[in-house]
Short mmCIF file of C-alpha atoms and ligand atoms in Angstrom, two decimals:
data_model
loop_
_atom_site.label_atom_id
_atom_site.label_comp_id
_atom_site.label_asym_id
_atom_site.label_seq_id
_atom_site.Cartn_x
_atom_site.Cartn_y
_atom_site.Cartn_z
CA MET A 1 13.56 -6.48 -29.40
CA THR A 2 12.42 -3.60 -26.86
CA ARG A 3 13.84 -4.48 -23.35
CA VAL A 4 12.12 -3.40 -20.37
CA LEU A 5 13.72 -3.61 -16.68
CA ILE A 6 11.31 -3.51 -13.78
CA VAL A 7 12.59 -2.95 -10.17
CA GLY A 8 10.24 -4.32 -7.57
CA SER A 9 7.56 -7.03 -8.00
CA GLY A 10 4.81 -5.63 -6.04
CA PRO A 11 1.29 -4.61 -7.79
CA ASN A 12 2.50 -1.58 -9.36
CA GLY A 13 5.74 -3.32 -10.90
CA ALA A 14 3.25 -6.26 -11.99
CA THR A 15 0.95 -3.88 -13.58
CA TYR A 16 4.00 -2.41 -15.90
CA ALA A 17 4.94 -5.89 -16.75
CA ARG A 18 1.29 -7.11 -17.64
CA THR A 19 0.69 -3.93 -19.81
CA VAL A 20 4.01 -3.93 -21.71
CA LEU A 21 3.76 -7.55 -22.53
CA ASP A 22 0.14 -7.27 -23.66
CA GLU A 23 0.63 -4.01 -25.71
CA VAL A 24 4.37 -4.31 -27.22
CA PRO A 25 4.52 -7.76 -28.78
CA GLY A 26 8.24 -7.12 -29.40
CA ALA A 27 9.07 -6.55 -25.85
CA THR A 28 10.80 -8.45 -23.18
CA VAL A 29 10.52 -7.81 -19.38
CA LEU A 30 13.20 -8.32 -16.70
CA MET A 31 11.73 -7.83 -13.38
CA VAL A 32 14.10 -8.06 -10.48
CA GLU A 33 13.07 -8.30 -6.90
CA ALA A 34 15.34 -8.00 -3.71
CA GLY A 35 13.27 -10.66 -1.80
CA PRO A 36 12.84 -14.53 -2.32
CA VAL A 37 9.76 -16.16 -3.83
CA ILE A 38 7.51 -17.18 -1.06
CA ASP A 39 4.77 -18.87 -2.61
CA ARG A 40 2.97 -19.92 -5.92
CA PRO A 41 1.49 -18.75 -7.96
CA LEU A 42 4.02 -15.89 -7.72
CA GLY A 43 3.08 -13.33 -5.78
CA MET A 44 -0.20 -14.77 -4.36
CA ASN A 45 -1.64 -13.20 -1.20
CA VAL A 46 -0.27 -15.52 1.49
CA ARG A 47 -3.82 -15.62 3.16
CA ASN A 48 -4.70 -17.90 0.35
CA ILE A 49 -2.17 -20.42 1.79
CA PRO A 50 -4.20 -23.06 3.41
CA ASP A 51 -1.67 -24.25 5.93
CA ALA A 52 -1.22 -21.95 8.90
CA ASP A 53 2.54 -23.00 9.35
CA ALA A 54 3.10 -22.48 5.69
CA GLN A 55 1.63 -19.03 5.88
CA ALA A 56 3.66 -18.01 8.76
CA ALA A 57 6.91 -19.12 7.11
CA ALA A 58 5.73 -17.15 3.87
CA ARG A 59 5.29 -14.08 6.25
CA LEU A 60 8.49 -14.62 7.80
CA ALA A 61 10.42 -14.97 4.73
CA SER A 62 9.20 -11.52 3.57
CA GLN A 63 10.46 -9.88 6.56
CA GLY A 64 14.00 -9.07 5.35
CA ARG A 65 17.30 -10.48 5.28
CA THR A 66 20.18 -10.70 7.46
CA GLY A 67 23.44 -12.12 7.30
CA ALA A 68 24.79 -13.96 4.17
CA ALA A 69 22.75 -17.01 4.96
CA GLY A 70 19.63 -15.24 3.82
CA ILE A 71 16.27 -14.71 5.52
CA ALA A 72 15.90 -13.94 9.18
CA GLY A 73 13.40 -11.55 10.01
CA LEU A 74 11.59 -10.23 13.06
CA PRO A 75 9.35 -12.30 15.28
CA LEU A 76 5.74 -12.20 14.36
CA GLY A 77 4.29 -8.84 15.25
CA ALA A 78 7.29 -7.60 16.81
CA VAL A 79 7.15 -4.13 18.23
CA VAL A 80 10.62 -2.08 17.89
CA GLU A 81 11.49 0.52 20.66
CA GLY A 82 7.91 0.50 21.59
CA THR A 83 6.75 2.34 18.56
CA VAL A 84 5.89 0.97 15.15
CA THR A 85 4.56 -2.50 14.83
CA ALA A 86 6.08 -4.43 11.83
CA ARG A 87 3.04 -6.26 10.87
CA GLN A 88 3.59 -9.72 9.72
CA GLY A 89 5.01 -9.78 6.63
CA THR A 90 6.63 -6.73 6.95
CA HIS A 91 10.18 -5.23 8.58
CA LEU A 92 10.99 -1.86 9.49
CA ILE A 93 13.33 0.25 7.10
CA GLY A 94 14.97 3.72 8.28
CA ARG A 95 14.73 5.54 11.52
CA ALA A 96 13.65 9.05 12.70
CA ALA A 97 16.00 11.85 11.90
CA GLU A 98 17.37 13.52 14.73
CA GLY A 99 14.93 16.12 16.20
CA SER A 100 11.89 14.98 14.26
CA PRO A 101 10.78 11.72 15.74
CA GLY A 102 7.32 11.81 14.22
CA LEU A 103 7.70 8.81 12.12
CA PRO A 104 10.23 6.33 13.75
CA ALA A 105 10.39 3.73 10.71
CA ALA A 106 8.64 2.46 8.01
CA ALA A 107 7.04 -1.08 7.66
CA LEU A 108 7.66 -2.72 4.13
CA ALA A 109 7.57 -6.31 2.80
CA THR A 110 10.73 -7.75 0.77
CA CYS A 111 9.70 -10.58 -1.33
CA VAL A 112 8.18 -11.43 -4.69
CA GLY A 113 4.88 -9.81 -4.83
CA GLY A 114 6.04 -6.85 -2.35
CA GLN A 115 3.40 -5.87 0.15
CA GLY A 116 0.87 -7.03 -2.49
CA ALA A 117 1.59 -10.76 -1.07
CA HIS A 118 0.21 -9.62 2.42
CA TRP A 119 -2.28 -6.86 1.86
CA THR A 120 -5.91 -6.83 3.22
CA CYS A 121 -7.29 -6.05 -0.21
CA ALA A 122 -9.37 -3.01 0.76
CA THR A 123 -9.77 -1.00 -2.56
CA PRO A 124 -11.83 1.98 -1.95
CA ARG A 125 -11.74 4.92 -4.73
CA PRO A 126 -10.16 8.11 -3.90
CA SER A 127 -12.76 10.78 -3.44
CA GLY A 128 -12.80 14.77 -3.27
CA GLY A 129 -9.51 16.21 -2.22
CA GLU A 130 -8.06 12.81 -2.37
CA ARG A 131 -8.30 12.56 -6.14
CA ILE A 132 -5.44 13.91 -8.40
CA GLY A 133 -7.34 16.56 -10.14
CA PHE A 134 -4.97 17.13 -13.02
CA LEU A 135 -5.58 13.73 -14.61
CA PRO A 136 -8.38 13.93 -16.96
CA ASP A 137 -8.83 10.00 -17.37
CA LEU A 138 -8.47 9.23 -13.75
CA ASP A 139 -11.95 7.53 -13.36
CA ALA A 140 -11.05 5.57 -16.75
CA ARG A 141 -7.97 4.22 -15.24
CA LEU A 142 -9.62 3.55 -11.92
CA ASP A 143 -11.98 1.22 -13.65
CA GLU A 144 -9.30 -0.49 -15.26
CA ALA A 145 -7.36 -0.86 -12.13
CA GLU A 146 -10.43 -2.22 -10.45
CA ALA A 147 -10.56 -4.94 -13.23
CA LEU A 148 -7.06 -5.72 -12.99
CA LEU A 149 -7.24 -6.18 -9.42
CA HIS A 150 -10.22 -8.27 -9.46
CA VAL A 151 -12.16 -5.77 -7.19
CA THR A 152 -15.76 -6.84 -6.11
CA LYS A 153 -18.01 -4.45 -4.57
CA SER A 154 -20.35 -7.34 -3.26
CA ALA A 155 -17.92 -9.42 -1.13
CA PHE A 156 -19.89 -10.35 1.74
CA GLY A 157 -22.59 -8.42 0.21
CA ASP A 158 -25.18 -11.03 1.14
CA ALA A 159 -23.67 -11.40 4.66
CA PRO A 160 -26.48 -10.58 7.15
CA GLN A 161 -23.89 -9.06 9.28
CA ALA A 162 -22.89 -6.63 6.66
CA THR A 163 -26.53 -5.55 5.91
CA ALA A 164 -27.18 -5.06 9.67
CA ILE A 165 -23.99 -2.74 10.29
CA LEU A 166 -24.78 -0.93 7.41
CA GLU A 167 -28.17 -0.15 8.38
CA ARG A 168 -27.19 0.78 11.97
CA LEU A 169 -24.32 3.08 10.76
CA SER A 170 -26.73 4.52 7.87
CA GLU A 171 -29.20 5.25 10.37
CA GLU A 172 -26.71 6.83 12.80
CA PHE A 173 -25.17 9.07 10.07
CA ALA A 174 -27.98 10.06 7.76
CA PRO A 175 -28.66 13.15 9.66
CA ASP A 176 -25.11 14.24 9.11
CA ARG A 177 -25.14 13.35 5.27
CA ILE A 178 -22.31 10.95 5.81
CA GLY A 179 -22.72 7.79 3.48
CA VAL A 180 -22.20 4.33 4.47
CA ARG A 181 -21.58 1.60 1.82
CA SER A 182 -20.06 -1.77 1.43
CA LEU A 183 -16.27 -1.65 0.97
CA PRO A 184 -14.79 -2.86 -2.36
CA VAL A 185 -12.22 -5.54 -1.84
CA ALA A 186 -9.77 -7.34 -4.39
CA ALA A 187 -11.08 -10.90 -4.32
CA ASP A 188 -12.79 -13.52 -6.27
CA GLU A 189 -15.84 -15.38 -4.66
CA LEU A 190 -15.41 -19.11 -4.87
CA PRO A 191 -18.46 -21.33 -5.16
CA ASP A 192 -18.51 -22.29 -1.27
CA GLY A 193 -18.88 -18.48 -0.40
CA SER A 194 -15.28 -18.13 0.70
CA LEU A 195 -12.85 -15.61 -0.85
CA ARG A 196 -9.68 -16.02 -2.72
CA TRP A 197 -7.80 -12.91 -1.72
CA GLY A 198 -6.19 -10.89 -4.65
CA GLY A 199 -2.60 -10.60 -4.68
CA THR A 200 0.11 -9.71 -7.23
CA ASP A 201 -0.49 -12.94 -8.83
CA VAL A 202 -3.68 -11.74 -10.02
CA VAL A 203 -2.18 -8.63 -11.60
CA LEU A 204 0.72 -10.72 -13.41
CA GLY A 205 -1.96 -13.18 -14.66
CA PRO A 206 -0.69 -14.83 -17.94
CA VAL A 207 2.72 -12.89 -17.65
CA VAL A 208 4.60 -15.45 -15.60
CA ASP A 209 3.92 -18.03 -18.50
CA ASP A 210 5.12 -15.69 -21.13
CA PRO A 211 8.55 -16.57 -22.52
CA ARG A 212 9.17 -12.99 -22.85
CA PHE A 213 9.08 -12.34 -19.11
CA THR A 214 11.98 -13.31 -16.66
CA LEU A 215 11.81 -12.69 -12.95
CA ARG A 216 15.05 -12.70 -10.76
CA SER A 217 14.32 -12.82 -7.23
CA PHE A 218 16.91 -12.08 -4.67
CA THR A 219 18.44 -9.41 -6.94
CA LEU A 220 18.94 -5.90 -5.66
CA CYS A 221 19.21 -3.11 -8.01
CA VAL A 222 21.89 -0.89 -6.66
CA ARG A 223 22.15 1.68 -9.28
CA LEU A 224 20.70 3.04 -12.45
CA LEU A 225 23.26 3.31 -15.26
CA ARG A 226 22.88 6.66 -17.26
CA GLU A 227 24.01 8.11 -20.40
CA GLY A 228 23.48 11.90 -20.50
CA PRO A 229 19.79 12.80 -19.59
CA ARG A 230 18.79 8.97 -20.31
CA VAL A 231 18.67 5.99 -17.97
CA VAL A 232 19.95 3.16 -20.19
CA GLY A 233 19.94 0.15 -17.40
CA ALA A 234 21.24 -0.65 -14.15
CA VAL A 235 23.38 -2.48 -11.88
CA LEU A 236 21.92 -5.62 -10.37
CA ARG A 237 23.54 -7.40 -7.27
CA ASN A 238 22.80 -11.24 -6.96
CA LEU A 239 22.23 -11.27 -3.03
CA ALA A 240 23.17 -15.01 -2.87
CA THR A 241 26.30 -14.60 -4.39
CA GLY A 242 27.21 -11.13 -4.30
CA ALA A 243 28.13 -10.97 -7.93
CA GLU A 244 27.03 -7.50 -9.74
CA GLU A 245 26.06 -7.50 -13.47
CA SER A 246 25.10 -4.37 -15.63
CA VAL A 247 22.06 -4.74 -17.77
CA THR A 248 20.88 -2.41 -20.40
CA ALA A 249 17.09 -1.57 -21.25
CA ASP A 250 15.14 0.73 -23.62
CA ALA A 251 13.29 1.67 -20.31
CA VAL A 252 13.55 1.13 -16.79
CA VAL A 253 10.56 1.34 -14.37
CA VAL A 254 11.26 1.59 -10.56
CA ALA A 255 8.40 0.22 -8.56
CA ALA A 256 10.49 -0.20 -5.36
CA ASP A 257 8.03 1.27 -2.58
CA ALA A 258 7.77 4.64 -1.59
CA ILE A 259 10.84 4.61 0.54
CA ARG A 260 13.34 2.74 -1.50
CA THR A 261 12.30 4.11 -4.95
CA PRO A 262 13.76 7.69 -3.70
CA GLN A 263 16.74 5.56 -2.24
CA LEU A 264 17.62 4.01 -5.57
CA LEU A 265 17.32 7.43 -7.34
CA TRP A 266 19.40 9.13 -5.04
CA ALA A 267 22.17 6.20 -5.08
CA SER A 268 21.90 6.89 -8.94
CA GLY A 269 22.64 10.40 -8.79
CA ILE A 270 19.09 11.52 -9.77
CA ARG A 271 17.95 13.79 -7.20
CA PRO A 272 15.20 16.47 -8.28
CA ALA A 273 14.34 18.70 -5.37
CA ALA A 274 11.22 17.06 -4.51
CA LEU A 275 12.82 13.44 -4.13
CA GLY A 276 11.94 11.89 -0.85
CA ARG A 277 9.90 14.98 0.24
CA TYR A 278 5.96 15.54 0.81
CA LEU A 279 5.98 12.15 2.52
CA THR A 280 2.58 11.47 3.94
CA GLU A 281 1.10 8.59 5.92
CA HIS A 282 -2.60 8.99 7.20
CA PRO A 283 -2.98 8.71 11.05
CA LEU A 284 -4.96 5.74 11.72
CA ILE A 285 -7.48 5.63 14.70
CA PHE A 286 -8.09 2.10 15.29
CA GLY A 287 -10.59 0.38 17.78
CA VAL A 288 -12.33 -3.00 18.34
CA VAL A 289 -15.66 -2.83 19.53
CA ALA A 290 -17.43 -5.77 21.47
CA VAL A 291 -20.86 -5.86 19.69
CA ARG A 292 -24.08 -5.96 21.88
CA ALA A 293 -25.78 -9.06 21.92
CA GLY A 294 -28.81 -9.19 19.50
CA VAL A 295 -27.30 -6.14 17.48
CA LEU A 296 -26.00 -8.38 14.55
CA PRO A 297 -27.40 -11.79 13.37
CA PRO A 298 -25.45 -14.54 14.53
CA VAL A 299 -23.03 -16.27 12.34
CA THR A 300 -24.06 -19.53 10.79
CA GLY A 301 -22.50 -21.86 8.23
CA PRO A 302 -18.75 -22.93 8.07
CA ALA A 303 -15.96 -20.76 9.49
CA VAL A 304 -14.38 -19.98 6.03
CA ASP A 305 -12.97 -16.60 6.79
CA PRO A 306 -12.66 -14.77 10.22
CA VAL A 307 -13.85 -11.51 8.52
CA ARG A 308 -17.48 -11.77 7.58
CA ALA A 309 -18.56 -8.30 6.56
CA VAL A 310 -16.64 -5.25 5.47
CA VAL A 311 -18.66 -1.82 5.46
CA SER A 312 -16.96 1.51 4.71
CA VAL A 313 -17.91 4.89 5.96
CA GLY A 314 -16.72 7.19 2.84
CA TYR A 315 -14.85 10.15 2.15
CA ASP A 316 -16.93 13.36 1.70
CA GLU A 317 -15.01 16.65 1.74
CA ASP A 318 -17.49 18.53 3.59
CA HIS A 319 -19.28 15.93 6.00
CA HIS A 320 -16.45 13.28 6.43
CA PRO A 321 -13.03 13.78 5.38
CA PHE A 322 -12.14 10.70 6.65
CA HIS A 323 -12.00 6.90 5.10
CA ALA A 324 -13.33 4.47 7.69
CA GLN A 325 -13.42 0.61 7.34
CA VAL A 326 -15.55 -1.41 9.77
CA MET A 327 -15.01 -5.22 9.71
CA TYR A 328 -16.94 -7.71 11.58
CA THR A 329 -15.47 -11.01 12.90
CA PRO A 330 -17.06 -13.46 15.25
CA VAL A 331 -13.87 -13.77 17.18
CA CYS A 332 -11.96 -10.99 18.92
CA PRO A 333 -9.10 -9.70 16.44
CA VAL A 334 -6.78 -8.70 19.30
CA PRO A 335 -5.94 -10.30 22.57
CA LEU A 336 -7.90 -9.51 25.56
CA PRO A 337 -6.92 -9.76 29.35
CA ALA A 338 -8.07 -13.02 31.08
CA ASP A 339 -10.47 -10.76 33.26
CA SER A 340 -11.84 -8.56 30.33
CA PRO A 341 -15.61 -8.28 30.64
CA HIS A 342 -15.31 -8.25 26.82
CA ARG A 343 -14.09 -11.81 26.09
CA ASN A 344 -16.26 -14.06 24.36
CA SER A 345 -18.85 -11.25 23.16
CA ALA A 346 -21.90 -13.12 22.06
CA GLY A 347 -22.49 -10.19 19.41
CA GLY A 348 -19.05 -10.70 18.05
CA TYR A 349 -16.47 -7.89 17.21
CA VAL A 350 -16.39 -5.06 15.08
CA GLY A 351 -12.62 -3.79 14.11
CA MET A 352 -12.91 -0.06 13.06
CA GLY A 353 -10.33 2.21 11.64
CA TRP A 354 -10.52 5.67 10.69
CA GLY A 355 -8.07 7.11 8.20
CA VAL A 356 -7.19 10.91 8.85
CA ARG A 357 -5.52 13.29 6.32
CA LYS A 358 -2.01 14.09 6.35
CA TRP A 359 -1.32 17.33 4.49
CA PRO A 360 1.98 17.23 2.27
CA ARG A 361 4.73 19.47 3.35
CA ALA A 362 8.28 19.58 1.79
CA GLU A 363 9.72 19.19 5.40
CA ASP A 364 8.19 15.87 5.80
CA ARG A 365 10.75 13.72 4.06
CA VAL A 366 13.00 10.70 3.62
CA ILE A 367 16.70 11.97 4.17
CA LEU A 368 19.38 9.82 2.30
CA ASP A 369 22.98 9.89 3.23
CA ASP A 370 25.49 8.33 1.22
CA THR A 371 28.27 8.70 3.87
CA GLN A 372 26.40 6.51 6.12
CA PRO A 373 25.55 3.70 3.64
CA ASP A 374 23.02 0.87 4.86
CA GLU A 375 24.09 -2.73 4.92
CA ASP A 376 23.72 -3.15 1.12
CA GLY A 377 25.91 -0.10 0.65
CA LEU A 378 22.98 2.10 -0.48
CA PRO A 379 22.42 5.63 1.06
CA SER A 380 20.93 5.19 4.77
CA ILE A 381 17.29 6.38 5.21
CA ARG A 382 16.26 8.78 8.08
CA ILE A 383 12.59 10.18 8.22
CA ALA A 384 11.82 13.57 9.27
CA TYR A 385 8.25 13.98 9.89
CA GLU A 386 5.66 15.58 12.24
CA LEU A 387 1.85 16.11 12.59
CA THR A 388 0.72 19.63 12.85
CA ASP A 389 -2.06 20.96 14.93
CA ARG A 390 -4.21 20.66 11.55
CA GLU A 391 -3.96 16.90 11.68
CA GLN A 392 -4.20 16.84 15.54
CA ALA A 393 -7.70 18.62 14.95
CA GLU A 394 -8.81 16.20 12.32
CA ILE A 395 -7.74 13.31 14.56
CA GLU A 396 -10.14 14.77 17.37
CA ARG A 397 -13.02 15.14 14.76
CA ALA A 398 -12.70 11.70 13.46
CA GLN A 399 -12.61 10.19 17.28
CA LYS A 400 -16.11 11.70 17.84
CA ILE A 401 -17.40 10.19 14.80
CA GLN A 402 -15.69 6.85 15.44
CA ALA A 403 -17.26 7.11 19.19
CA ARG A 404 -20.72 7.35 17.53
CA ALA A 405 -20.13 4.48 15.31
CA ALA A 406 -18.91 2.36 18.23
CA ALA A 407 -21.89 3.21 20.42
CA ALA A 408 -24.19 2.43 17.79
CA LEU A 409 -23.01 -1.18 17.84
CA GLY A 410 -21.54 -1.79 21.26
CA SER A 411 -18.65 -0.67 23.39
CA PHE A 412 -14.85 -0.57 22.88
CA VAL A 413 -12.91 -3.42 24.33
CA ASP A 414 -9.97 -2.78 26.99
CA GLY A 415 -7.46 -0.15 25.66
CA MET A 416 -9.51 0.95 22.66
CA PRO A 417 -9.68 2.99 20.34
CA ARG A 418 -6.10 4.13 20.05
CA VAL A 419 -4.33 6.50 17.46
CA LEU A 420 -1.81 3.61 16.09
CA PRO A 421 2.05 4.68 16.29
CA ALA A 422 2.97 6.75 13.17
CA GLY A 423 3.91 4.32 10.45
CA SER A 424 1.04 1.81 11.06
CA SER A 425 -1.03 2.57 8.26
CA LEU A 426 1.67 1.09 5.90
CA HIS A 427 0.38 3.57 3.53
CA TYR A 428 3.56 5.68 2.64
CA MET A 429 2.88 8.22 -0.05
CA GLY A 430 4.26 11.64 -1.57
CA THR A 431 8.00 10.81 -1.67
CA VAL A 432 8.10 10.89 -5.68
CA ARG A 433 4.95 12.67 -6.21
CA MET A 434 3.39 13.37 -9.44
CA GLY A 435 2.69 16.90 -10.49
CA PRO A 436 1.20 18.73 -13.55
CA VAL A 437 4.28 20.88 -14.04
CA ASP A 438 7.97 20.83 -13.38
CA ASP A 439 7.97 23.56 -10.70
CA GLY A 440 10.31 21.72 -8.14
CA THR A 441 7.42 20.30 -6.01
CA SER A 442 7.09 17.15 -7.88
CA VAL A 443 9.22 14.21 -9.17
CA CYS A 444 7.19 12.87 -11.86
CA ASP A 445 5.18 14.09 -14.79
CA PRO A 446 1.63 12.93 -15.05
CA ASN A 447 2.83 9.78 -17.21
CA SER A 448 5.00 8.95 -14.19
CA ARG A 449 8.23 10.05 -16.03
CA VAL A 450 11.01 11.66 -13.91
CA TRP A 451 11.10 15.30 -15.06
CA GLY A 452 14.05 15.83 -17.17
CA VAL A 453 15.27 12.11 -17.15
CA ASP A 454 14.47 10.06 -20.30
CA GLY A 455 13.81 6.41 -20.08
CA LEU A 456 12.77 6.37 -16.43
CA VAL A 457 9.45 5.78 -15.15
CA LEU A 458 8.33 5.40 -11.47
CA ALA A 459 5.34 3.60 -9.97
CA GLY A 460 4.11 3.01 -6.49
CA ASN A 461 2.10 5.14 -3.60
CA GLY A 462 5.15 7.22 -3.81
CA LEU A 463 3.35 9.27 -6.74
CA ILE A 464 0.16 9.96 -4.86
CA PRO A 465 0.57 13.70 -4.30
CA THR A 466 -2.74 14.48 -2.12
CA ALA A 467 -3.97 14.28 1.22
CA ASN A 468 -5.10 11.07 0.91
CA THR A 469 -7.03 9.12 3.67
CA CYS A 470 -8.10 5.84 1.59
CA ASN A 471 -5.92 2.74 1.12
CA PRO A 472 -3.71 3.60 -2.10
CA THR A 473 -3.27 0.66 -3.97
CA LEU A 474 -6.29 0.93 -6.26
CA THR A 475 -4.92 4.52 -7.05
CA SER A 476 -1.35 3.80 -7.48
CA VAL A 477 -2.02 0.90 -9.79
CA ALA A 478 -4.45 3.29 -11.83
CA LEU A 479 -1.54 5.59 -12.05
CA SER A 480 0.55 2.73 -13.27
CA LEU A 481 -1.98 1.90 -15.81
CA ARG A 482 -1.81 5.46 -17.14
CA GLY A 483 2.09 5.54 -17.27
CA ALA A 484 2.11 2.20 -18.81
CA HIS A 485 -0.07 2.78 -21.48
CA ALA A 486 2.25 6.10 -22.27
CA LEU A 487 5.21 3.84 -22.05
CA THR A 488 4.03 1.37 -24.50
CA ALA A 489 2.88 3.91 -26.91
CA GLU A 490 6.36 5.27 -26.91
CA LEU A 491 7.79 1.95 -27.07
CA ARG A 492 5.94 0.83 -29.95
CA ARG A 493 7.06 4.41 -31.76
C1 FAD B 1 -0.48 -6.16 5.88
C2 FAD B 1 -0.81 -5.06 5.03
C3 FAD B 1 -2.04 -4.61 4.65
C4 FAD B 1 -2.41 -3.89 3.43
N1 FAD B 1 -3.57 -3.64 3.23
C5 FAD B 1 -3.91 -2.86 2.32
C6 FAD B 1 -5.42 -2.65 1.84
O1 FAD B 1 -6.00 -3.35 2.42
N2 FAD B 1 -5.57 -1.81 0.78
C7 FAD B 1 -4.63 -1.14 0.20
O2 FAD B 1 -4.95 -0.23 -0.89
N3 FAD B 1 -3.06 -1.13 0.38
C8 FAD B 1 -2.85 -2.18 1.64
N4 FAD B 1 -1.52 -2.16 1.83
C9 FAD B 1 -0.66 -1.66 0.97
C10 FAD B 1 -0.41 -2.37 -0.20
O3 FAD B 1 0.00 -3.72 -0.16
C11 FAD B 1 0.64 -1.45 -1.24
O4 FAD B 1 -0.01 -0.41 -1.38
C12 FAD B 1 1.12 -2.25 -2.56
O5 FAD B 1 1.55 -3.50 -2.37
C13 FAD B 1 2.13 -1.33 -3.07
O6 FAD B 1 2.37 -1.80 -4.36
P1 FAD B 1 4.01 -1.58 -4.94
O7 FAD B 1 4.13 -2.45 -6.13
O8 FAD B 1 4.16 -0.26 -5.17
O9 FAD B 1 5.01 -1.89 -3.96
P2 FAD B 1 5.22 -2.91 -2.96
O10 FAD B 1 4.19 -3.98 -3.00
O11 FAD B 1 5.73 -2.43 -1.52
O12 FAD B 1 6.48 -3.81 -3.65
C14 FAD B 1 7.89 -3.12 -3.78
C15 FAD B 1 8.83 -4.29 -4.02
O13 FAD B 1 10.19 -3.75 -4.33
C16 FAD B 1 11.21 -4.32 -4.00
N5 FAD B 1 12.46 -3.60 -3.69
C17 FAD B 1 12.59 -2.63 -3.06
N6 FAD B 1 13.92 -1.76 -3.57
C18 FAD B 1 14.47 -2.72 -4.47
C19 FAD B 1 15.59 -2.77 -5.33
N7 FAD B 1 16.48 -1.79 -4.93
N8 FAD B 1 15.89 -3.74 -6.05
C20 FAD B 1 14.90 -4.87 -6.20
N9 FAD B 1 13.92 -4.70 -5.52
C21 FAD B 1 13.49 -3.76 -4.59
C22 FAD B 1 10.58 -4.75 -2.42
O14 FAD B 1 11.49 -5.81 -1.95
C23 FAD B 1 9.16 -5.08 -2.73
O15 FAD B 1 9.04 -6.30 -2.82
C24 FAD B 1 -0.97 -3.31 2.68
C25 FAD B 1 0.08 -3.60 3.12
C26 FAD B 1 0.41 -4.47 3.99
C27 FAD B 1 1.77 -5.08 4.42
#
């Protein structure tokens, strides 16, 4: 029997579980996850939970663990130190390194399904400089990732508001050759017109019923075990009892997000020069627009989902090196002051987010320190990170384009738009980046194997090496599919 250990139960860990069990009949998979089971099917997007209280409870349960008793977490939407908002379902990890306050913390989820139980399901493809140029089969893997995640390009496609937004913005931007299109999302359309949002459950699919698959929740991987240049297993801690156990495996996949994957490698003495470096997180300019009456058709029919239309102003290297999302909702998605002229906007509201490039630099990094362990005894996490003049200039350029989009539809509500605090995108990348050659600027090879270490494969957004502006999950799942096919070929041999 071939044994594969997977650390982390988000969409990328799930991609490996699914592929290994599909392609290697003689394999077993043990998946370990530090967080609890929060819903069923395992890893389902909590937005599919019909009861609001049950949905809130599932989010809270993902917000980290305090004390021996188990789960606590931050109050919903808590703002810590007036900086990063931990969005519901996430909690903050790490803090800014001294003298480098650019990214005060990262917001991550700890639960079965990972952030894939909470995500918004936007799945645009990388374009231009966002693409990983040294992967010849990137498009084929993106196709495969779209199928695995149940990506649809027609969600809300026949919503009249989507068509109207698309037409308005296309008209506005056509002279600049900026393309506007529907935004692909990971969702299944239900017969009543509503959507079942994609989550990690969709990626796992039949795996959960496969007797060769075992999931251990509330289990923290504290160290990888090595024999010479090979990783041969890991030390696992049951977080309910504190008991530790060593397990062996023919291959170990670490899919523990872009912050905790480097932490685990560091704790295991695996410390390539690029580990934790080249951290990127695209700045996000967000605004809510109160739509002018008559610009969009009124909403009819049952209120099946507050988001009624999603449109993307796509990345274009020359004309629009940004990724933008425009989402229509009949009700305002942010609280407004009682005297706001934008309350109860007859035309509804549009939320618009513009993602801006952050160029990878070695000095933007996760700093791991064994001398000051965290509450689990793993190296503590500090983040050194700064935006440069290059990014500031891009932010200004994006703001001008966003202002035009807003004016075409209505006007920004009070206090908008804003550049969200660093860390808010939830898209942390680059910390275990992939590269074409082992020249010290990457951690993994093009098949996601750590350079010079046998038996160890990494997965997640941390592998993305480019200045990426679009939502990263489709891309990281495509990289996981590539790595998983290479791994299964090796295991079959
Ligand atoms: C509110 C929200 C909205 C989002 N919207 C979008 C979107 O629209 N589009 C998009 O592309 N992306 C979006 N994202 C990001 C997306 O969810 C992530 O890109 C995706 O989940 C990454 O998958 P992953 O498997 O690499 O990591 P994760 O989903 O983060 O899973 C990693 C798991 O590893 C576990 N873990 C960590 N360390 C250990 C350890 N030592 N031992 C055991 N387990 C460990 C963690 O507890 C976690 O559950 C969003 C995220 C959030 C929170």
